[in-house]
């Protein structure tokens, strides 16, 4: 029985850690001040350590999350008593004429949501490059280890450690207060917050990890934070709803993008019965909310494209092409241009798509070569082979390499 209990604890704690560690850290940081984030992280870690020691002996509590919050609250109070943080630092600040309001120390749903939202805006400091902001978001807001972040970015742990250290130094020097978000901060950082969540989601959806074609953990964390953003009275703007709609539509097809062995399944070959109807409905809901105003962002357009990809029938492709035409004007990127060329092929045929794709001047892009291999396959197999082989030489994901190798094998078969 004890072994069974320990097994249950070992299964439950990693799940709880992913869900609750960031919430604990956010509320504790709000209480102590962002400059003492290491203290908050230490207390959150000690809380989970106590759970690993206590639960196997005394059993899992009826409400594990509430138990964690209570332990963290008690540890925070003990810390204040031991180090007299209020007397030695906060009161000193007040003595210099600056009013400091220490928020009530409670783990209510509202307090947790407000603290995480404030932490999200703190992490998206313009002083840090976007890639550093994503790393900080993964560590501080999602509870990812340095090793997990290194795996996500195909980097080594030392590089990620240095990146995080530089990012944290900027955050400390910024003296960001985890209180009510002023309008100036909302206006200054809102676009960067959206971009950070977009990059985080894309890293999961189009993972460059050698072993994993999709990182569902990154996608789910990005969606969790986007939902927090979209549902807040302060930040529930149309762009946030559009971004969340995009994530819902894309995530609805995650289970169909790989087969039972983890290999990639191309869009046209996906089993539509595996598409998540609930997420598609949520995508429709947030897309409708996003268009309650006339303003249109790149997230609106991308969400519209993702919506049409969840529908059936060839009549969707003219709508998708029209949206890609709009997206190229709003924000050009090689990926957008390549995807637009694919849509051109579906609407106007492969010859026209080849002519437009060749004008892109993207010979160094492996996705461009993958597209050209697809477009040339029915009309010029030799050229298709050239492009598929070019794509294979620069592909990073093992799953992507296997797909390309399969295309080459089909073209070279007798």
Short mmCIF file of C-alpha atoms in Angstrom, two decimals:
data_model
loop_
_atom_site.label_atom_id
_atom_site.label_comp_id
_atom_site.label_asym_id
_atom_site.label_seq_id
_atom_site.Cartn_x
_atom_site.Cartn_y
_atom_site.Cartn_z
CA UNK A 1 0.00 0.00 0.00
CA UNK A 2 2.85 2.39 0.86
CA UNK A 3 4.47 1.72 -2.55
CA UNK A 4 1.14 2.46 -4.26
CA UNK A 5 0.79 5.70 -2.28
CA UNK A 6 4.33 6.73 -3.20
CA UNK A 7 3.60 5.97 -6.85
CA UNK A 8 0.51 8.18 -6.72
CA UNK A 9 2.51 11.01 -5.13
CA UNK A 10 5.25 10.64 -7.76
CA UNK A 11 2.61 10.95 -10.50
CA UNK A 12 0.66 13.81 -8.91
CA UNK A 13 3.50 16.11 -7.84
CA UNK A 14 5.03 16.79 -11.30
CA UNK A 15 1.54 17.66 -12.57
CA UNK A 16 0.92 19.97 -9.60
CA UNK A 17 4.37 21.51 -9.96
CA UNK A 18 3.64 22.51 -13.55
CA UNK A 19 0.25 23.95 -12.53
CA UNK A 20 0.96 25.58 -9.18
CA UNK A 21 4.66 26.49 -8.94
CA UNK A 22 4.29 29.57 -11.13
CA UNK A 23 1.18 30.68 -9.23
CA UNK A 24 2.98 30.37 -5.91
CA UNK A 25 5.98 32.29 -7.23
CA UNK A 26 3.84 35.08 -8.71
CA UNK A 27 1.88 35.73 -5.51
CA UNK A 28 4.99 35.50 -3.31
CA UNK A 29 6.88 37.88 -5.62
CA UNK A 30 3.98 40.31 -5.45
CA UNK A 31 4.20 40.16 -1.67
CA UNK A 32 7.97 40.41 -1.23
CA UNK A 33 8.66 42.62 -4.23
CA UNK A 34 10.04 41.63 -7.61
CA UNK A 35 13.60 42.36 -6.50
CA UNK A 36 13.24 39.40 -4.11
CA UNK A 37 12.01 36.92 -6.70
CA UNK A 38 14.68 34.39 -5.66
CA UNK A 39 13.16 34.33 -2.18
CA UNK A 40 9.75 33.64 -3.69
CA UNK A 41 11.15 30.84 -5.86
CA UNK A 42 12.98 29.30 -2.88
CA UNK A 43 9.81 29.25 -0.78
CA UNK A 44 7.82 27.73 -3.66
CA UNK A 45 10.49 25.03 -4.11
CA UNK A 46 10.61 24.33 -0.35
CA UNK A 47 6.83 23.95 -0.38
CA UNK A 48 7.00 21.18 -2.98
CA UNK A 49 9.94 19.59 -1.17
CA UNK A 50 7.82 19.38 1.98
CA UNK A 51 5.02 17.76 -0.04
CA UNK A 52 7.41 15.06 -1.29
CA UNK A 53 8.35 14.31 2.31
CA UNK A 54 4.93 14.67 3.96
CA UNK A 55 2.46 13.11 1.53
CA UNK A 56 4.00 9.61 1.22
CA UNK A 57 3.83 9.29 5.03
CA UNK A 58 0.58 11.08 5.89
CA UNK A 59 -1.32 10.67 2.63
CA UNK A 60 -2.34 13.11 -0.08
CA UNK A 61 -4.60 15.87 1.31
CA UNK A 62 -8.17 16.25 0.05
CA UNK A 63 -7.20 19.51 -1.68
CA UNK A 64 -3.53 19.26 -2.66
CA UNK A 65 -3.36 22.79 -4.14
CA UNK A 66 -4.90 24.36 -1.02
CA UNK A 67 -2.37 22.43 1.10
CA UNK A 68 0.47 23.84 -0.99
CA UNK A 69 -0.87 27.38 -0.66
CA UNK A 70 -1.18 27.07 3.11
CA UNK A 71 2.37 25.73 3.49
CA UNK A 72 3.74 28.48 1.25
CA UNK A 73 1.86 31.12 3.24
CA UNK A 74 3.26 29.82 6.52
CA UNK A 75 6.78 29.63 5.11
CA UNK A 76 6.50 33.22 3.88
CA UNK A 77 5.41 34.41 7.32
CA UNK A 78 8.28 32.47 8.93
CA UNK A 79 10.71 34.06 6.49
CA UNK A 80 9.52 37.55 7.40
CA UNK A 81 9.90 36.79 11.09
CA UNK A 82 13.40 35.36 10.67
CA UNK A 83 14.81 38.06 8.44
CA UNK A 84 12.64 40.99 9.52
CA UNK A 85 12.30 41.97 5.88
CA UNK A 86 9.61 44.54 6.55
CA UNK A 87 11.52 46.39 9.24
CA UNK A 88 14.91 46.37 7.54
CA UNK A 89 13.92 47.11 3.94
CA UNK A 90 10.32 48.05 3.26
CA UNK A 91 10.04 50.44 6.22
CA UNK A 92 13.35 52.00 5.17
CA UNK A 93 11.81 52.70 1.76
CA UNK A 94 8.81 54.34 3.43
CA UNK A 95 11.19 56.45 5.50
CA UNK A 96 12.59 57.95 2.31
CA UNK A 97 9.16 59.26 1.40
CA UNK A 98 8.04 56.49 -0.95
CA UNK A 99 4.74 54.88 -0.05
CA UNK A 100 4.84 51.10 -0.32
CA UNK A 101 1.63 49.11 -0.10
CA UNK A 102 2.14 45.48 0.86
CA UNK A 103 -0.75 43.52 -0.70
CA UNK A 104 -2.83 41.12 1.41
CA UNK A 105 -1.12 37.76 1.48
CA UNK A 106 -3.90 35.47 0.25
CA UNK A 107 -3.99 32.80 -2.46
CA UNK A 108 -7.41 33.72 -3.82
CA UNK A 109 -8.21 33.11 -7.50
CA UNK A 110 -8.28 36.85 -8.11
CA UNK A 111 -4.95 37.40 -6.35
CA UNK A 112 -3.31 34.55 -8.29
CA UNK A 113 -4.62 35.84 -11.63
CA UNK A 114 -3.59 39.46 -10.90
CA UNK A 115 -0.14 38.38 -9.75
CA UNK A 116 0.50 36.23 -12.82
CA UNK A 117 -0.71 39.01 -15.10
CA UNK A 118 1.62 41.51 -13.42
CA UNK A 119 4.46 39.01 -13.65
CA UNK A 120 3.79 38.54 -17.37
CA UNK A 121 4.13 42.28 -17.99
CA UNK A 122 7.25 42.37 -15.81
CA UNK A 123 8.89 39.59 -17.80
CA UNK A 124 8.18 41.39 -21.10
CA UNK A 125 10.67 44.14 -20.32
CA UNK A 126 11.65 46.00 -23.52
CA UNK A 127 15.24 46.04 -22.21
CA UNK A 128 15.43 42.31 -22.90
CA UNK A 129 15.44 40.76 -26.40
CA UNK A 130 12.32 38.70 -27.33
CA UNK A 131 14.17 35.40 -27.02
CA UNK A 132 15.23 36.27 -23.46
CA UNK A 133 11.65 37.23 -22.62
CA UNK A 134 10.43 33.81 -23.80
CA UNK A 135 13.09 32.09 -21.67
CA UNK A 136 12.08 34.14 -18.63
CA UNK A 137 8.40 33.38 -19.24
CA UNK A 138 9.14 29.65 -19.43
CA UNK A 139 11.13 29.69 -16.19
CA UNK A 140 9.21 32.19 -14.05
CA UNK A 141 5.65 31.83 -15.34
CA UNK A 142 5.64 28.20 -16.46
CA UNK A 143 8.04 26.56 -14.00
CA UNK A 144 10.35 25.08 -16.68
CA UNK A 145 13.82 23.98 -15.65
CA UNK A 146 16.96 25.28 -17.37
CA UNK A 147 17.36 21.88 -19.03
CA UNK A 148 13.79 21.94 -20.38
CA UNK A 149 14.31 25.45 -21.79
CA UNK A 150 17.61 24.38 -23.37
CA UNK A 151 15.84 21.45 -25.03
CA UNK A 152 13.09 23.72 -26.33
CA UNK A 153 15.60 26.11 -27.91
CA UNK A 154 18.10 23.47 -29.06
CA UNK A 155 20.71 25.14 -26.90
CA UNK A 156 23.05 24.09 -24.12
CA UNK A 157 22.29 24.71 -20.45
CA UNK A 158 25.14 27.16 -19.91
CA UNK A 159 23.89 29.42 -22.70
CA UNK A 160 20.37 29.40 -21.26
CA UNK A 161 21.70 30.09 -17.74
CA UNK A 162 23.58 33.15 -18.99
CA UNK A 163 20.56 34.33 -20.95
CA UNK A 164 18.31 34.00 -17.90
CA UNK A 165 20.85 35.69 -15.64
CA UNK A 166 21.12 38.71 -17.95
CA UNK A 167 17.34 38.87 -18.22
CA UNK A 168 16.85 38.75 -14.46
CA UNK A 169 19.47 41.46 -13.94
CA UNK A 170 17.51 43.75 -16.28
CA UNK A 171 14.28 42.97 -14.43
CA UNK A 172 15.81 43.82 -11.03
CA UNK A 173 17.23 47.10 -12.30
CA UNK A 174 13.84 47.99 -13.73
CA UNK A 175 12.24 48.09 -10.22
CA UNK A 176 8.97 46.83 -11.68
CA UNK A 177 6.20 46.78 -9.07
CA UNK A 178 3.86 43.79 -9.16
CA UNK A 179 0.84 45.86 -8.20
CA UNK A 180 -2.01 47.27 -10.28
CA UNK A 181 -0.80 47.66 -13.84
CA UNK A 182 -0.81 51.36 -14.82
CA UNK A 183 -2.10 52.39 -18.24
CA UNK A 184 1.39 53.47 -19.31
CA UNK A 185 2.78 49.96 -18.75
CA UNK A 186 -0.21 48.32 -20.43
CA UNK A 187 0.24 50.53 -23.48
CA UNK A 188 4.03 50.21 -23.63
CA UNK A 189 4.31 46.43 -23.17
CA UNK A 190 1.04 44.98 -24.46
CA UNK A 191 2.31 44.24 -27.98
CA UNK A 192 5.45 42.65 -26.55
CA UNK A 193 3.39 40.46 -24.21
CA UNK A 194 1.35 39.22 -27.18
CA UNK A 195 4.49 38.57 -29.22
CA UNK A 196 6.12 36.64 -26.35
CA UNK A 197 3.09 34.36 -26.01
CA UNK A 198 2.93 33.95 -29.80
CA UNK A 199 6.62 32.92 -29.92
CA UNK A 200 6.12 30.56 -26.99
CA UNK A 201 3.17 28.87 -28.70
CA UNK A 202 4.98 28.61 -32.04
CA UNK A 203 7.98 27.01 -30.38
CA UNK A 204 5.65 24.23 -29.26
CA UNK A 205 3.58 24.00 -32.44
CA UNK A 206 6.56 24.05 -34.84
CA UNK A 207 9.14 22.59 -32.47
CA UNK A 208 12.72 22.48 -33.72
CA UNK A 209 13.60 19.92 -31.06
CA UNK A 210 15.39 17.00 -32.71
CA UNK A 211 13.20 14.41 -30.99
CA UNK A 212 9.82 16.14 -30.73
CA UNK A 213 7.86 17.50 -33.69
CA UNK A 214 5.32 19.07 -31.30
CA UNK A 215 5.82 20.30 -27.74
CA UNK A 216 2.32 20.22 -26.27
CA UNK A 217 3.59 21.50 -22.92
CA UNK A 218 4.74 24.77 -24.54
CA UNK A 219 1.45 25.14 -26.42
CA UNK A 220 -0.65 24.58 -23.30
CA UNK A 221 1.38 27.05 -21.22
CA UNK A 222 1.09 29.71 -23.93
CA UNK A 223 -2.68 29.13 -24.09
CA UNK A 224 -3.01 29.31 -20.31
CA UNK A 225 -1.30 32.70 -20.22
CA UNK A 226 -3.20 33.96 -23.30
CA UNK A 227 -6.48 33.00 -21.60
CA UNK A 228 -5.40 34.95 -18.52
CA UNK A 229 -4.71 37.94 -20.76
CA UNK A 230 -7.95 37.68 -22.76
CA UNK A 231 -10.20 37.26 -19.72
CA UNK A 232 -8.75 40.12 -17.67
CA UNK A 233 -10.70 43.39 -17.50
CA UNK A 234 -7.40 45.25 -17.88
CA UNK A 235 -5.98 43.38 -20.86
CA UNK A 236 -8.97 41.70 -22.51
CA UNK A 237 -8.47 43.60 -25.75
CA UNK A 238 -9.40 42.39 -29.24
CA UNK A 239 -5.78 41.43 -30.07
CA UNK A 240 -5.65 39.12 -27.04
CA UNK A 241 -8.88 37.42 -28.10
CA UNK A 242 -7.56 37.04 -31.65
CA UNK A 243 -4.32 35.48 -30.41
CA UNK A 244 -6.22 33.05 -28.18
CA UNK A 245 -8.55 32.14 -31.08
CA UNK A 246 -5.49 31.38 -33.23
CA UNK A 247 -4.06 29.13 -30.50
CA UNK A 248 -7.37 27.31 -30.05
CA UNK A 249 -7.75 26.59 -33.77
CA UNK A 250 -4.13 25.45 -34.10
CA UNK A 251 -4.28 23.30 -30.96
CA UNK A 252 -7.50 21.62 -32.10
CA UNK A 253 -5.44 19.71 -34.70
CA UNK A 254 -2.46 18.78 -32.51
CA UNK A 255 -3.46 15.15 -31.98
CA UNK A 256 -3.90 14.65 -35.72
CA UNK A 257 -0.50 16.10 -36.67
CA UNK A 258 1.39 12.99 -35.55
CA UNK A 259 0.62 9.27 -35.80
CA UNK A 260 0.91 6.61 -33.08
CA UNK A 261 4.68 6.41 -33.58
CA UNK A 262 5.16 10.19 -33.29
CA UNK A 263 5.74 10.73 -36.99
CA UNK A 264 4.39 13.81 -38.73
CA UNK A 265 1.09 13.60 -40.61
CA UNK A 266 0.62 16.18 -43.37
CA UNK A 267 -2.48 18.38 -43.23
CA UNK A 268 -4.23 16.71 -46.18
CA UNK A 269 -3.69 13.25 -44.63
CA UNK A 270 -4.91 14.05 -41.10
CA UNK A 271 -7.72 12.06 -39.47
CA UNK A 272 -10.35 14.76 -38.89
CA UNK A 273 -12.09 12.67 -36.25
CA UNK A 274 -9.08 13.49 -34.05
CA UNK A 275 -9.64 17.22 -34.31
CA UNK A 276 -10.80 18.67 -30.99
CA UNK A 277 -14.31 20.03 -31.41
CA UNK A 278 -14.27 21.81 -28.04
CA UNK A 279 -11.17 23.82 -28.95
CA UNK A 280 -12.64 24.69 -32.35
CA UNK A 281 -15.76 26.03 -30.64
CA UNK A 282 -13.60 28.04 -28.22
CA UNK A 283 -11.68 29.38 -31.21
CA UNK A 284 -14.95 30.51 -32.80
CA UNK A 285 -15.98 32.20 -29.55
CA UNK A 286 -12.78 34.21 -29.17
CA UNK A 287 -12.60 35.01 -32.89
CA UNK A 288 -16.09 36.50 -32.66
CA UNK A 289 -14.98 38.53 -29.63
CA UNK A 290 -11.89 39.71 -31.51
CA UNK A 291 -14.01 41.17 -34.31
CA UNK A 292 -16.28 43.15 -32.00
CA UNK A 293 -14.08 46.12 -32.98
CA UNK A 294 -13.13 47.19 -36.50
CA UNK A 295 -9.39 47.19 -35.80
CA UNK A 296 -7.59 44.24 -37.37
CA UNK A 297 -4.19 42.94 -36.27
CA UNK A 298 -1.97 40.22 -37.68
CA UNK A 299 -3.42 37.89 -35.03
CA UNK A 300 -6.93 38.48 -36.44
CA UNK A 301 -5.77 37.49 -39.92
CA UNK A 302 -3.83 34.45 -38.73
CA UNK A 303 -6.79 33.33 -36.60
CA UNK A 304 -8.98 33.64 -39.70
CA UNK A 305 -6.58 31.46 -41.68
CA UNK A 306 -6.49 28.91 -38.85
CA UNK A 307 -10.31 28.91 -38.76
CA UNK A 308 -10.57 28.05 -42.46
CA UNK A 309 -8.09 25.22 -41.95
CA UNK A 310 -10.57 23.60 -39.55
CA UNK A 311 -13.26 23.53 -42.26
CA UNK A 312 -13.76 21.05 -45.08
CA UNK A 313 -13.95 21.51 -48.82
CA UNK A 314 -11.87 23.20 -51.51
CA UNK A 315 -13.98 26.37 -51.33
CA UNK A 316 -11.96 27.41 -48.28
CA UNK A 317 -8.75 28.02 -50.27
CA UNK A 318 -9.81 31.31 -51.95
CA UNK A 319 -10.61 32.68 -48.46
CA UNK A 320 -7.25 31.47 -47.13
CA UNK A 321 -5.39 33.03 -50.07
CA UNK A 322 -7.20 36.32 -49.59
CA UNK A 323 -6.20 36.36 -45.92
CA UNK A 324 -2.57 35.55 -46.78
CA UNK A 325 -2.59 38.46 -49.23
CA UNK A 326 -3.69 40.68 -46.35
CA UNK A 327 -1.14 39.20 -43.95
CA UNK A 328 1.78 39.74 -46.33
CA UNK A 329 0.90 43.44 -46.43
CA UNK A 330 0.43 43.74 -42.66
CA UNK A 331 3.61 41.90 -41.68
CA UNK A 332 5.83 40.20 -44.24
CA UNK A 333 7.85 37.15 -43.24
CA UNK A 334 9.39 34.29 -45.26
CA UNK A 335 7.03 31.82 -43.58
CA UNK A 336 4.00 33.87 -44.59
CA UNK A 337 5.23 34.16 -48.19
CA UNK A 338 5.85 30.39 -48.40
CA UNK A 339 2.43 29.56 -46.96
CA UNK A 340 0.82 32.03 -49.36
CA UNK A 341 2.50 30.27 -52.30
CA UNK A 342 1.00 26.97 -51.14
CA UNK A 343 -2.45 28.61 -51.06
CA UNK A 344 -1.84 29.98 -54.59
CA UNK A 345 -1.25 26.39 -55.75
CA UNK A 346 -4.59 25.29 -54.33
CA UNK A 347 -6.49 28.14 -56.00
CA UNK A 348 -4.63 28.84 -59.26
CA UNK A 349 -2.59 25.69 -59.88
CA UNK A 350 1.02 24.60 -59.42
CA UNK A 351 2.52 26.43 -62.42
CA UNK A 352 1.45 29.84 -61.13
CA UNK A 353 2.56 28.94 -57.60
CA UNK A 354 6.01 27.92 -58.88
CA UNK A 355 6.34 31.20 -60.77
CA UNK A 356 5.43 33.24 -57.67
CA UNK A 357 7.55 31.15 -55.29
CA UNK A 358 10.68 31.51 -57.42
CA UNK A 359 10.44 35.28 -57.05
CA UNK A 360 10.74 35.02 -53.25
CA UNK A 361 14.54 34.63 -53.28
CA UNK A 362 14.49 32.20 -50.35
CA UNK A 363 16.99 29.60 -51.58
CA UNK A 364 18.54 29.39 -48.10
CA UNK A 365 15.24 28.44 -46.44
CA UNK A 366 14.57 24.70 -46.04
CA UNK A 367 10.80 25.27 -45.90
CA UNK A 368 11.04 27.01 -49.27
CA UNK A 369 12.79 23.96 -50.71
CA UNK A 370 10.15 21.69 -49.16
CA UNK A 371 7.43 23.74 -50.85
CA UNK A 372 9.22 23.69 -54.21
CA UNK A 373 9.67 19.93 -53.93
CA UNK A 374 5.90 19.62 -53.39
CA UNK A 375 5.08 21.94 -56.30
CA UNK A 376 7.49 20.31 -58.77
CA UNK A 377 6.63 16.68 -57.87
CA UNK A 378 3.74 16.23 -60.38
CA UNK A 379 5.36 18.23 -63.21
CA UNK A 380 9.15 17.90 -62.90
CA UNK A 381 10.32 15.06 -60.59
CA UNK A 382 14.04 15.81 -61.09
CA UNK A 383 13.65 19.38 -59.88
CA UNK A 384 11.46 18.15 -57.04
CA UNK A 385 14.24 15.76 -55.96
CA UNK A 386 16.77 18.59 -55.99
CA UNK A 387 14.61 20.75 -53.71
CA UNK A 388 13.69 17.93 -51.34
CA UNK A 389 17.38 17.06 -50.95
CA UNK A 390 18.21 20.73 -50.28
CA UNK A 391 15.48 20.83 -47.65
CA UNK A 392 16.79 17.63 -46.06
CA UNK A 393 20.32 18.98 -45.64
CA UNK A 394 19.13 21.93 -43.53
CA UNK A 395 16.18 20.36 -41.68
CA UNK A 396 16.73 20.24 -37.90
CA UNK A 397 13.88 18.10 -36.61
CA UNK A 398 14.27 14.32 -36.86
CA UNK A 399 10.56 14.04 -37.70
CA UNK A 400 10.84 16.62 -40.48
CA UNK A 401 13.89 14.81 -41.89
CA UNK A 402 11.94 11.55 -42.00
CA UNK A 403 9.07 13.19 -43.92
CA UNK A 404 11.49 14.64 -46.47
CA UNK A 405 13.35 11.33 -46.81
CA UNK A 406 9.99 9.66 -47.49
CA UNK A 407 9.23 12.16 -50.26
CA UNK A 408 12.63 11.47 -51.84
CA UNK A 409 12.05 7.72 -51.62
CA UNK A 410 8.70 8.06 -53.39
CA UNK A 411 10.25 10.03 -56.25
CA UNK A 412 13.20 7.65 -56.68
CA UNK A 413 11.19 4.44 -56.46
CA UNK A 414 11.03 2.39 -59.72
#
